[in-house]
PDB file of C-alpha atoms and ligand atoms in Angstrom:
ATOM      1  CA  MET Z  20       7.294  -7.028 -22.857  1.00  0.00           C
ATOM      2  CA  THR Z  21       9.673 -10.035 -24.020  1.00  0.00           C
ATOM      3  CA  ASN Z  22      10.037 -11.076 -20.262  1.00  0.00           C
ATOM      4  CA  ASN Z  23       6.393 -11.008 -19.598  1.00  0.00           C
ATOM      5  CA  MET Z  24       5.674 -13.271 -22.642  1.00  0.00           C
ATOM      6  CA  ASN Z  25       8.453 -15.473 -21.600  1.00  0.00           C
ATOM      7  CA  THR Z  26       7.112 -15.898 -18.012  1.00  0.00           C
ATOM      8  CA  THR Z  27       3.547 -16.525 -19.295  1.00  0.00           C
ATOM      9  CA  ARG Z  28       4.970 -19.211 -21.739  1.00  0.00           C
ATOM     10  CA  THR Z  29       6.753 -21.040 -18.924  1.00  0.00           C
ATOM     11  CA  TRP Z  30       3.571 -20.701 -16.763  1.00  0.00           C
ATOM     12  CA  LEU Z  31       1.582 -22.333 -19.484  1.00  0.00           C
ATOM     13  CA  ARG Z  32       4.203 -25.044 -20.110  1.00  0.00           C
ATOM     14  CA  ARG Z  33       4.239 -25.973 -16.237  1.00  0.00           C
ATOM     15  CA  THR Z  34       0.459 -25.868 -16.094  1.00  0.00           C
ATOM     16  CA  MET Z  35       0.191 -28.097 -19.104  1.00  0.00           C
ATOM     17  CA  ALA Z  36       2.685 -30.597 -17.705  1.00  0.00           C
ATOM     18  CA  LEU Z  37       0.745 -30.507 -14.426  1.00  0.00           C
ATOM     19  CA  SER Z  38      -2.665 -31.284 -16.020  1.00  0.00           C
ATOM     20  CA  LEU Z  39      -0.874 -34.175 -18.368  1.00  0.00           C
ATOM     21  CA  LEU Z  40       0.578 -35.554 -15.091  1.00  0.00           C
ATOM     22  CA  SER Z  41      -2.843 -35.509 -13.102  1.00  0.00           C
ATOM     23  CA  GLY Z  42      -4.580 -36.775 -16.157  1.00  0.00           C
ATOM     24  CA  LEU Z  43      -2.154 -39.915 -16.095  1.00  0.00           C
ATOM     25  CA  ALA Z  44      -2.464 -40.322 -12.533  1.00  0.00           C
ATOM     26  CA  ILE Z  45      -6.354 -40.618 -12.938  1.00  0.00           C
ATOM     27  CA  ALA Z  46      -6.188 -43.020 -15.968  1.00  0.00           C
ATOM     28  CA  VAL Z  47      -3.664 -45.235 -13.726  1.00  0.00           C
ATOM     29  CA  LEU Z  48      -6.319 -45.269 -10.970  1.00  0.00           C
ATOM     30  CA  ASN Z  49      -9.094 -45.954 -13.426  1.00  0.00           C
ATOM     31  CA  LEU Z  50      -7.163 -49.062 -14.444  1.00  0.00           C
ATOM     32  CA  SER Z  51      -7.490 -50.936 -11.154  1.00  0.00           C
ATOM     33  CA  VAL Z  52     -11.027 -49.397  -9.874  1.00  0.00           C
ATOM     34  CA  THR Z  53     -13.891 -49.035 -12.556  1.00  0.00           C
ATOM     35  CA  PRO Z  54     -16.323 -46.335 -11.664  1.00  0.00           C
ATOM     36  CA  SER Z  55     -19.051 -48.618 -10.718  1.00  0.00           C
ATOM     37  CA  GLN Z  56     -16.462 -50.261  -8.203  1.00  0.00           C
ATOM     38  CA  ALA Z  57     -15.442 -46.929  -6.732  1.00  0.00           C
ATOM     39  CA  ALA Z  58     -19.267 -46.073  -6.103  1.00  0.00           C
ATOM     40  CA  ASP Z  59     -19.476 -49.443  -4.248  1.00  0.00           C
ATOM     41  CA  ASN Z  60     -16.423 -49.007  -2.433  1.00  0.00           C
ATOM     42  CA  ALA Z  61     -17.758 -45.607  -1.052  1.00  0.00           C
ATOM     43  CA  ASN Z  62     -20.913 -47.574   0.155  1.00  0.00           C
ATOM     44  CA  LEU Z  63     -19.333 -50.536   1.754  1.00  0.00           C
ATOM     45  CA  GLU Z  64     -20.305 -51.150   5.449  1.00  0.00           C
ATOM     46  CA  PRO Z  65     -18.991 -53.410   7.976  1.00  0.00           C
ATOM     47  CA  LEU Z  66     -20.468 -57.057   7.815  1.00  0.00           C
ATOM     48  CA  ALA Z  67     -22.428 -57.488  11.015  1.00  0.00           C
ATOM     49  CA  LEU Z  68     -22.117 -61.116  12.581  1.00  0.00           C
ATOM     50  CA  LYS Z  69     -23.548 -62.473  15.694  1.00  0.00           C
ATOM     51  CA  LEU Z  70     -20.893 -64.516  17.392  1.00  0.00           C
ATOM     52  CA  PRO Z  71     -21.440 -67.209  20.037  1.00  0.00           C
ATOM     53  CA  ALA Z  72     -19.804 -66.891  23.275  1.00  0.00           C
ATOM     54  CA  PRO Z  73     -16.361 -68.213  23.653  1.00  0.00           C
ATOM     55  CA  ALA Z  74     -15.630 -71.504  25.060  1.00  0.00           C
ATOM     56  CA  PHE Z  75     -11.843 -71.284  25.928  1.00  0.00           C
ATOM     57  CA  LYS Z  76      -9.185 -68.545  26.411  1.00  0.00           C
ATOM     58  CA  GLY Z  77      -5.546 -68.221  25.052  1.00  0.00           C
ATOM     59  CA  THR Z  78      -3.418 -70.741  22.970  1.00  0.00           C
ATOM     60  CA  PRO Z  79      -3.210 -73.876  24.116  1.00  0.00           C
ATOM     61  CA  LYS Z  80       0.273 -75.290  24.747  1.00  0.00           C
ATOM     62  CA  ASP Z  81      -0.321 -78.966  23.954  1.00  0.00           C
ATOM     63  CA  VAL Z  82      -1.377 -78.668  20.346  1.00  0.00           C
ATOM     64  CA  ASP Z  83       1.345 -79.488  17.900  1.00  0.00           C
ATOM     65  CA  VAL Z  84      -0.151 -77.256  15.046  1.00  0.00           C
ATOM     66  CA  GLY Z  85       3.368 -76.766  12.893  1.00  0.00           C
ATOM     67  CA  PRO Z  86       4.560 -73.641  11.388  1.00  0.00           C
ATOM     68  CA  ASN Z  87       1.605 -72.799   8.945  1.00  0.00           C
ATOM     69  CA  VAL Z  88      -0.720 -71.724  11.633  1.00  0.00           C
ATOM     70  CA  GLU Z  89      -2.049 -68.077  12.144  1.00  0.00           C
ATOM     71  CA  PRO Z  90      -1.174 -67.085  15.917  1.00  0.00           C
ATOM     72  CA  LEU Z  91      -4.482 -66.772  17.810  1.00  0.00           C
ATOM     73  CA  SER Z  92      -5.039 -62.857  18.354  1.00  0.00           C
ATOM     74  CA  ASP Z  93      -6.432 -61.849  21.969  1.00  0.00           C
ATOM     75  CA  LYS Z  94      -8.155 -58.924  20.141  1.00  0.00           C
ATOM     76  CA  PRO Z  95     -11.474 -58.935  18.180  1.00  0.00           C
ATOM     77  CA  ARG Z  96     -11.316 -59.331  14.432  1.00  0.00           C
ATOM     78  CA  PRO Z  97     -11.719 -56.516  12.417  1.00  0.00           C
ATOM     79  CA  PRO Z  98     -14.747 -56.338  10.583  1.00  0.00           C
ATOM     80  CA  MET Z  99     -14.920 -57.262   6.901  1.00  0.00           C
ATOM     81  CA  MET Z 100     -16.353 -54.098   4.722  1.00  0.00           C
ATOM     82  CA  VAL Z 101     -19.040 -55.299   2.462  1.00  0.00           C
ATOM     83  CA  PRO Z 102     -21.707 -53.701   0.028  1.00  0.00           C
ATOM     84  CA  PRO Z 103     -24.849 -52.758   2.061  1.00  0.00           C
ATOM     85  CA  GLY Z 104     -27.887 -55.188   2.040  1.00  0.00           C
ATOM     86  CA  LEU Z 105     -26.433 -58.462   1.954  1.00  0.00           C
ATOM     87  CA  LYS Z 106     -28.125 -61.598   3.435  1.00  0.00           C
ATOM     88  CA  ASN Z 107     -27.123 -64.790   4.741  1.00  0.00           C
ATOM     89  CA  LEU Z 108     -27.982 -67.120   1.799  1.00  0.00           C
ATOM     90  CA  ALA Z 109     -27.010 -70.399   4.000  1.00  0.00           C
ATOM     91  CA  PRO Z 110     -30.385 -70.764   5.762  1.00  0.00           C
ATOM     92  CA  GLY Z 111     -32.491 -71.407   2.385  1.00  0.00           C
ATOM     93  CA  SER Z 112     -29.996 -73.471   0.848  1.00  0.00           C
ATOM     94  CA  LYS Z 113     -30.031 -77.183  -0.158  1.00  0.00           C
ATOM     95  CA  LEU Z 114     -27.562 -79.019   1.620  1.00  0.00           C
ATOM     96  CA  THR Z 115     -25.668 -82.510   0.653  1.00  0.00           C
ATOM     97  CA  SER Z 116     -22.515 -84.144   1.711  1.00  0.00           C
ATOM     98  CA  SER Z 117     -20.108 -86.650   0.629  1.00  0.00           C
ATOM     99  CA  ASP Z 118     -20.914 -88.436   3.802  1.00  0.00           C
ATOM    100  CA  LYS Z 119     -23.825 -90.288   2.659  1.00  0.00           C
ATOM    101  CA  ASN Z 120     -24.622 -91.014   6.426  1.00  0.00           C
ATOM    102  CA  ALA Z 121     -25.277 -87.444   6.959  1.00  0.00           C
ATOM    103  CA  THR Z 122     -29.306 -87.036   6.497  1.00  0.00           C
ATOM    104  CA  SER Z 123     -30.915 -83.747   5.494  1.00  0.00           C
ATOM    105  CA  ASP Z 124     -32.009 -83.532   9.111  1.00  0.00           C
ATOM    106  CA  ILE Z 125     -28.706 -83.839  10.348  1.00  0.00           C
ATOM    107  CA  LEU Z 126     -27.017 -81.407   7.582  1.00  0.00           C
ATOM    108  CA  ALA Z 127     -29.911 -79.033   8.418  1.00  0.00           C
ATOM    109  CA  ARG Z 128     -28.147 -78.139  11.708  1.00  0.00           C
ATOM    110  CA  ILE Z 129     -25.254 -76.489   9.878  1.00  0.00           C
ATOM    111  CA  THR Z 130     -27.653 -73.557   8.891  1.00  0.00           C
ATOM    112  CA  ASP Z 131     -29.958 -73.382  11.890  1.00  0.00           C
ATOM    113  CA  GLY Z 132     -28.321 -70.547  13.351  1.00  0.00           C
ATOM    114  CA  ASP Z 133     -27.171 -72.492  16.642  1.00  0.00           C
ATOM    115  CA  LYS Z 134     -23.327 -71.724  16.966  1.00  0.00           C
ATOM    116  CA  ASP Z 135     -22.651 -72.860  20.411  1.00  0.00           C
ATOM    117  CA  ALA Z 136     -19.610 -74.899  21.609  1.00  0.00           C
ATOM    118  CA  SER Z 137     -21.551 -77.539  23.101  1.00  0.00           C
ATOM    119  CA  ASP Z 138     -21.591 -81.084  22.069  1.00  0.00           C
ATOM    120  CA  GLN Z 139     -25.255 -80.890  20.978  1.00  0.00           C
ATOM    121  CA  SER Z 140     -24.622 -78.090  18.777  1.00  0.00           C
ATOM    122  CA  ILE Z 141     -21.856 -79.906  16.609  1.00  0.00           C
ATOM    123  CA  ILE Z 142     -22.661 -82.450  13.710  1.00  0.00           C
ATOM    124  CA  PHE Z 143     -20.038 -85.148  12.799  1.00  0.00           C
ATOM    125  CA  LEU Z 144     -19.015 -86.457   9.187  1.00  0.00           C
ATOM    126  CA  ARG Z 145     -16.811 -89.621   8.694  1.00  0.00           C
ATOM    127  CA  LYS Z 146     -12.935 -89.367   8.662  1.00  0.00           C
ATOM    128  CA  GLY Z 147     -10.805 -88.385   5.439  1.00  0.00           C
ATOM    129  CA  THR Z 148     -11.584 -85.537   3.134  1.00  0.00           C
ATOM    130  CA  GLN Z 149     -15.236 -84.686   3.383  1.00  0.00           C
ATOM    131  CA  TRP Z 150     -17.405 -81.960   1.933  1.00  0.00           C
ATOM    132  CA  VAL Z 151     -20.759 -80.075   2.522  1.00  0.00           C
ATOM    133  CA  GLN Z 152     -22.200 -78.523  -0.522  1.00  0.00           C
ATOM    134  CA  MET Z 153     -24.802 -75.554  -0.378  1.00  0.00           C
ATOM    135  CA  ASP Z 154     -26.936 -75.093  -3.294  1.00  0.00           C
ATOM    136  CA  LEU Z 155     -28.136 -71.436  -3.403  1.00  0.00           C
ATOM    137  CA  GLY Z 156     -31.058 -71.995  -5.923  1.00  0.00           C
ATOM    138  CA  SER Z 157     -29.871 -69.619  -8.276  1.00  0.00           C
ATOM    139  CA  PRO Z 158     -26.590 -67.765  -9.014  1.00  0.00           C
ATOM    140  CA  GLN Z 159     -25.464 -65.254  -6.091  1.00  0.00           C
ATOM    141  CA  GLU Z 160     -22.526 -62.861  -5.863  1.00  0.00           C
ATOM    142  CA  ILE Z 161     -20.718 -64.057  -2.753  1.00  0.00           C
ATOM    143  CA  PHE Z 162     -18.828 -61.794  -0.671  1.00  0.00           C
ATOM    144  CA  ALA Z 163     -18.179 -63.502   2.854  1.00  0.00           C
ATOM    145  CA  VAL Z 164     -18.190 -66.872   4.139  1.00  0.00           C
ATOM    146  CA  VAL Z 165     -18.096 -68.021   7.858  1.00  0.00           C
ATOM    147  CA  ILE Z 166     -17.562 -71.478   8.821  1.00  0.00           C
ATOM    148  CA  TRP Z 167     -17.512 -72.745  12.709  1.00  0.00           C
ATOM    149  CA  HIS Z 168     -16.465 -76.314  12.540  1.00  0.00           C
ATOM    150  CA  ALA Z 169     -16.218 -76.661  16.295  1.00  0.00           C
ATOM    151  CA  HIS Z 170     -14.932 -74.106  18.630  1.00  0.00           C
ATOM    152  CA  ASN Z 171     -15.213 -76.381  21.843  1.00  0.00           C
ATOM    153  CA  MET Z 172     -11.423 -76.349  22.100  1.00  0.00           C
ATOM    154  CA  ALA Z 173      -8.620 -74.574  20.357  1.00  0.00           C
ATOM    155  CA  LYS Z 174      -7.951 -77.273  17.426  1.00  0.00           C
ATOM    156  CA  VAL Z 175      -6.790 -76.580  13.793  1.00  0.00           C
ATOM    157  CA  TYR Z 176      -8.637 -78.054  10.876  1.00  0.00           C
ATOM    158  CA  ARG Z 177      -6.802 -79.641   7.989  1.00  0.00           C
ATOM    159  CA  ASP Z 178      -7.364 -78.939   4.282  1.00  0.00           C
ATOM    160  CA  VAL Z 179     -10.010 -76.371   4.526  1.00  0.00           C
ATOM    161  CA  ILE Z 180     -10.992 -75.862   1.066  1.00  0.00           C
ATOM    162  CA  VAL Z 181     -13.817 -73.697  -0.371  1.00  0.00           C
ATOM    163  CA  GLN Z 182     -14.560 -73.830  -3.872  1.00  0.00           C
ATOM    164  CA  VAL Z 183     -17.711 -72.452  -5.649  1.00  0.00           C
ATOM    165  CA  ALA Z 184     -19.064 -74.030  -9.148  1.00  0.00           C
ATOM    166  CA  ASP Z 185     -21.740 -73.479 -11.671  1.00  0.00           C
ATOM    167  CA  ASP Z 186     -22.996 -77.038 -11.380  1.00  0.00           C
ATOM    168  CA  ALA Z 187     -23.947 -79.458  -8.544  1.00  0.00           C
ATOM    169  CA  ASP Z 188     -20.971 -82.033  -9.561  1.00  0.00           C
ATOM    170  CA  PHE Z 189     -18.420 -79.318  -9.409  1.00  0.00           C
ATOM    171  CA  ILE Z 190     -17.593 -79.749 -13.058  1.00  0.00           C
ATOM    172  CA  GLU Z 191     -18.200 -76.256 -14.650  1.00  0.00           C
ATOM    173  CA  ASN Z 192     -16.256 -73.003 -13.856  1.00  0.00           C
ATOM    174  CA  VAL Z 193     -14.995 -74.443 -10.440  1.00  0.00           C
ATOM    175  CA  ARG Z 194     -13.174 -71.692  -8.440  1.00  0.00           C
ATOM    176  CA  THR Z 195     -11.256 -71.794  -5.283  1.00  0.00           C
ATOM    177  CA  VAL Z 196     -12.264 -68.850  -2.809  1.00  0.00           C
ATOM    178  CA  PHE Z 197      -9.931 -70.367   0.069  1.00  0.00           C
ATOM    179  CA  ASN Z 198      -7.646 -73.337   0.379  1.00  0.00           C
ATOM    180  CA  ASN Z 199      -5.036 -74.151   3.333  1.00  0.00           C
ATOM    181  CA  ASP Z 200      -4.049 -77.443   2.009  1.00  0.00           C
ATOM    182  CA  ALA Z 201      -0.474 -76.704   1.748  1.00  0.00           C
ATOM    183  CA  ASP Z 202       0.842 -80.336   0.810  1.00  0.00           C
ATOM    184  CA  ASN Z 203      -2.222 -81.169  -1.343  1.00  0.00           C
ATOM    185  CA  SER Z 204      -3.198 -84.201   0.679  1.00  0.00           C
ATOM    186  CA  SER Z 205      -6.746 -83.624  -0.294  1.00  0.00           C
ATOM    187  CA  GLY Z 206      -5.711 -83.615  -4.199  1.00  0.00           C
ATOM    188  CA  LEU Z 207      -7.729 -80.130  -4.961  1.00  0.00           C
ATOM    189  CA  GLY Z 208      -4.452 -78.171  -5.553  1.00  0.00           C
ATOM    190  CA  VAL Z 209      -1.757 -76.812  -3.270  1.00  0.00           C
ATOM    191  CA  GLY Z 210      -3.332 -74.007  -0.817  1.00  0.00           C
ATOM    192  CA  THR Z 211      -1.378 -70.952   0.044  1.00  0.00           C
ATOM    193  CA  GLN Z 212      -3.515 -69.805   2.574  1.00  0.00           C
ATOM    194  CA  ARG Z 213      -2.708 -70.403   6.434  1.00  0.00           C
ATOM    195  CA  GLU Z 214      -4.329 -72.932   8.674  1.00  0.00           C
ATOM    196  CA  TYR Z 215      -5.928 -71.374  11.792  1.00  0.00           C
ATOM    197  CA  PHE Z 216      -7.633 -72.227  15.331  1.00  0.00           C
ATOM    198  CA  GLU Z 217     -11.043 -72.732  15.534  1.00  0.00           C
ATOM    199  CA  THR Z 218     -12.815 -69.954  17.822  1.00  0.00           C
ATOM    200  CA  HIS Z 219     -16.213 -68.427  18.676  1.00  0.00           C
ATOM    201  CA  GLU Z 220     -15.548 -65.797  15.618  1.00  0.00           C
ATOM    202  CA  GLY Z 221     -15.306 -68.808  13.203  1.00  0.00           C
ATOM    203  CA  LYS Z 222     -13.395 -68.264  10.001  1.00  0.00           C
ATOM    204  CA  LEU Z 223     -14.086 -65.306   7.895  1.00  0.00           C
ATOM    205  CA  ILE Z 224     -13.240 -65.548   4.124  1.00  0.00           C
ATOM    206  CA  ASP Z 225     -13.252 -63.069   1.870  1.00  0.00           C
ATOM    207  CA  ALA Z 226     -15.277 -64.246  -1.294  1.00  0.00           C
ATOM    208  CA  LYS Z 227     -14.874 -60.928  -3.276  1.00  0.00           C
ATOM    209  CA  GLY Z 228     -18.275 -61.042  -4.872  1.00  0.00           C
ATOM    210  CA  VAL Z 229     -17.642 -64.147  -6.685  1.00  0.00           C
ATOM    211  CA  LYS Z 230     -20.917 -65.403  -8.644  1.00  0.00           C
ATOM    212  CA  ALA Z 231     -21.846 -68.739  -8.120  1.00  0.00           C
ATOM    213  CA  ARG Z 232     -24.811 -70.985  -7.161  1.00  0.00           C
ATOM    214  CA  TYR Z 233     -23.042 -73.762  -5.529  1.00  0.00           C
ATOM    215  CA  ILE Z 234     -20.501 -74.135  -2.708  1.00  0.00           C
ATOM    216  CA  ARG Z 235     -18.304 -76.714  -1.125  1.00  0.00           C
ATOM    217  CA  PHE Z 236     -16.597 -76.843   1.998  1.00  0.00           C
ATOM    218  CA  TYR Z 237     -14.033 -79.453   2.477  1.00  0.00           C
ATOM    219  CA  SER Z 238     -11.933 -80.614   5.593  1.00  0.00           C
ATOM    220  CA  LYS Z 239      -9.938 -83.418   6.756  1.00  0.00           C
ATOM    221  CA  GLY Z 240     -10.081 -83.862  10.438  1.00  0.00           C
ATOM    222  CA  SER Z 241      -8.313 -81.616  12.743  1.00  0.00           C
ATOM    223  CA  THR Z 242      -5.696 -81.838  15.221  1.00  0.00           C
ATOM    224  CA  GLU Z 243      -8.120 -83.439  17.689  1.00  0.00           C
ATOM    225  CA  SER Z 244      -9.956 -85.935  15.726  1.00  0.00           C
ATOM    226  CA  ALA Z 245      -9.987 -87.678  12.178  1.00  0.00           C
ATOM    227  CA  LEU Z 246     -13.835 -86.824  11.855  1.00  0.00           C
ATOM    228  CA  ASN Z 247     -15.249 -83.829  10.689  1.00  0.00           C
ATOM    229  CA  GLU Z 248     -17.341 -81.343  12.399  1.00  0.00           C
ATOM    230  CA  TYR Z 249     -19.516 -78.695  11.502  1.00  0.00           C
ATOM    231  CA  THR Z 250     -21.408 -76.254  13.774  1.00  0.00           C
ATOM    232  CA  GLU Z 251     -22.724 -73.612  11.347  1.00  0.00           C
ATOM    233  CA  VAL Z 252     -21.617 -72.016   7.773  1.00  0.00           C
ATOM    234  CA  GLU Z 253     -23.139 -68.597   7.028  1.00  0.00           C
ATOM    235  CA  VAL Z 254     -22.545 -67.314   3.410  1.00  0.00           C
ATOM    236  CA  TYR Z 255     -23.153 -63.540   2.825  1.00  0.00           C
ATOM    237  CA  GLY Z 256     -24.279 -62.456  -0.531  1.00  0.00           C
ATOM    238  CA  ARG Z 257     -27.048 -60.945  -3.081  1.00  0.00           C
ATOM    239  CA  PRO Z 258     -28.761 -62.288  -6.326  1.00  0.00           C
ATOM    240  CA  ALA Z 259     -26.212 -62.110  -9.263  1.00  0.00           C
ATOM    241  CA  LYS Z 260     -27.479 -59.495 -12.056  1.00  0.00           C
TER     242      LYS Z 260
HETATM  243 CA1   CA L   9     -25.865 -74.715  13.651  1.00  0.00          CA
HETATM  244 CA1   CA L  10      -3.135 -81.296   3.775  1.00  0.00          CA
END
């Protein structure tokens, strides 16, 4: 009888300890993922991108790129997982630029869907640090940004910086989504992301659902030229709640 009671007590203690532990584990998990995020994560789908044809293959040997450049991969990029129902918001946006010679007709080609590597598909902005800005019209939740500067040859763009803000002058609530300006030569802060080769896949940036109405894309020439080129920019998001 006593033996049986002792066994039952031990079993009870173990069961209580186990349930305490699993409760703790659930509590720890809940700290990093809220219930709504968990529901969102379960519904994620691969972001579908329409890529242009590649214009070159392999890493060129004659480009001096330095140590901060991601090596070119010969495999297709793994898809980014995003919430369902996102749209490319770029075609409906209002475009402006630090280069006042870039008229709205010229800038419109950044969002016209033409991502070819041919010269006719590329627009040029003057040299130095220049930006293109998109006004999305209202606050949006932005999950992915894809930039094609120019993929007519393997080149590396300098000081690629993507920022979002609540106002057109980039004073209110400015947040940096991407920055690979390691020496801060563009003066927006030291970037910790790596430089990369321009390819037909474009540069896919995870914007993690950041909420903003305005986006700026900075660059400061490339390994090929001091000029700044743009072929296409896509911004995937949905209206902010
Ligand atoms: Ca275009
Ligand atoms: Ca730099």
